[in-house]
Short mmCIF file of C-alpha atoms in Angstrom, two decimals:
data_model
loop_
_atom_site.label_atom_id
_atom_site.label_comp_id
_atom_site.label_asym_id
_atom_site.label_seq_id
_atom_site.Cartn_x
_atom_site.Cartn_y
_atom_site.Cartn_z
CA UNK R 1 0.00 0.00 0.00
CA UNK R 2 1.44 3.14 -0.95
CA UNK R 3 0.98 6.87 0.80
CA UNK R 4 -1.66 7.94 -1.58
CA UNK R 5 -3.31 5.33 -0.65
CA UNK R 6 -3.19 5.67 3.45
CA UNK R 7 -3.97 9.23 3.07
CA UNK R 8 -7.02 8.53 0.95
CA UNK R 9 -8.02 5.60 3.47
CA UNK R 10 -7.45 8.37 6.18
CA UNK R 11 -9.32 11.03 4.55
CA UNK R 12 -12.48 8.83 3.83
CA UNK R 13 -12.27 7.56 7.69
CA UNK R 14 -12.07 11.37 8.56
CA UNK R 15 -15.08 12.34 6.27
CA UNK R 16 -17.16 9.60 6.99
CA UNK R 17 -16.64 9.48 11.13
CA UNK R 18 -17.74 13.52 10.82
CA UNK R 19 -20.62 12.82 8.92
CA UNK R 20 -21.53 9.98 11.06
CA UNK R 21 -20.92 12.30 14.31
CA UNK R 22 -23.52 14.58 12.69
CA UNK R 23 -25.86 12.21 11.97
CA UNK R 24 -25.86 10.70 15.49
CA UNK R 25 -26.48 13.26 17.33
CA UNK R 26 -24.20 13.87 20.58
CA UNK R 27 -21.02 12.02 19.09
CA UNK R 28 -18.31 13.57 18.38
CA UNK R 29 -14.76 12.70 18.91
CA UNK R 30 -12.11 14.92 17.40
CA UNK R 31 -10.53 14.57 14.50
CA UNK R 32 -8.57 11.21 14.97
CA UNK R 33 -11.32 9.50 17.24
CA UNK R 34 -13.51 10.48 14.11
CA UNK R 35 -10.82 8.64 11.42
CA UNK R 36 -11.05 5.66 13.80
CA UNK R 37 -14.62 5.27 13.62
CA UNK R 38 -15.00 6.01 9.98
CA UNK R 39 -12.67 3.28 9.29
CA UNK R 40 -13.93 0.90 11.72
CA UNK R 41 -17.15 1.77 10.13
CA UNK R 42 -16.07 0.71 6.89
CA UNK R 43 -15.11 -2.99 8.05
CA UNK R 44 -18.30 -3.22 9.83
CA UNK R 45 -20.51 -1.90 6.68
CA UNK R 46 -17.87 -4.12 4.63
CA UNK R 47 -19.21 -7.54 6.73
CA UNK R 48 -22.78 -6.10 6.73
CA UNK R 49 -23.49 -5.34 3.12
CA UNK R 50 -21.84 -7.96 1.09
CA UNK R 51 -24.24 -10.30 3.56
CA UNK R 52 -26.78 -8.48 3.10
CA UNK R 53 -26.51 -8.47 -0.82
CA UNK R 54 -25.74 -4.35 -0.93
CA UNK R 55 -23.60 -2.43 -3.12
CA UNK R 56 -23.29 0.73 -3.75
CA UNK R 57 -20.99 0.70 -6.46
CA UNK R 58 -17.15 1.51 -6.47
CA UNK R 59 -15.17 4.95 -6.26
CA UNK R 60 -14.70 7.66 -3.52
CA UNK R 61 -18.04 8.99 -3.23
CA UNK R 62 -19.23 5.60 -2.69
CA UNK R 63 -16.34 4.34 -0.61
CA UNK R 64 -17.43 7.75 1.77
CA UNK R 65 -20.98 6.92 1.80
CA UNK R 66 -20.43 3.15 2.82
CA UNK R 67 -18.11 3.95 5.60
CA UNK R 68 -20.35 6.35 6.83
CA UNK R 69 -23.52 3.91 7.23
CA UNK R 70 -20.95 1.68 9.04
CA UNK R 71 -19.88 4.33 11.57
CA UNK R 72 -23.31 5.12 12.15
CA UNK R 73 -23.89 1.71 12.86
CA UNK R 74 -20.73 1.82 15.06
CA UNK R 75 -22.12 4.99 16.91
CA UNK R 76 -25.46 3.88 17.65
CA UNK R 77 -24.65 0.85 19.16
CA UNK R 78 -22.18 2.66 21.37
CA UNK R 79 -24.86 4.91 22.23
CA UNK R 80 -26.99 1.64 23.13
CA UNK R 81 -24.70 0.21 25.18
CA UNK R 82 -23.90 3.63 27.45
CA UNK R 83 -27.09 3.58 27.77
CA UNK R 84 -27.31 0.06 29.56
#
């Protein structure tokens, strides 16, 4: 994997964790807690939607998109489980 490649993995974890802080409201964890949860996002909406028969196509609008549902996945159920 080359640099252009981490950054862009970095920068759609970045993107996506903001957008899925927004979304969910309440969450919001700075600017590496939000790359952590976009990309941890991404591997959970990468298990979830290839089950699920999903796809939302390829490229970097779509690669943003699909992390995002993931993280807001990710989010809620840490919200669920504070909650508890």
């Amino acid at each position: 994997m080359g640099i252009e490649s981490i950054l862009v993995f970095l920068i759609v974890g970045a993107i996506a964790g903001w957008l899925a802080g927004l979304i969910v409201s309440g969450f919001g964890f700075g600017l590496v807690g939000n790359i952590v949860v976009g990309i941890v996002g991404a591997f959970i909406a990468g298990y979830l939607f290839p089950a699920l028969g999903v796809s939302l196509g390829s490229g970097i609008v779509a690669a943003i998109i699909h992390a995002t549902i993931g993280a807001v996945i990710l989010l809620v159920l840490i919200k669920v489980i504070k909650r508890a």
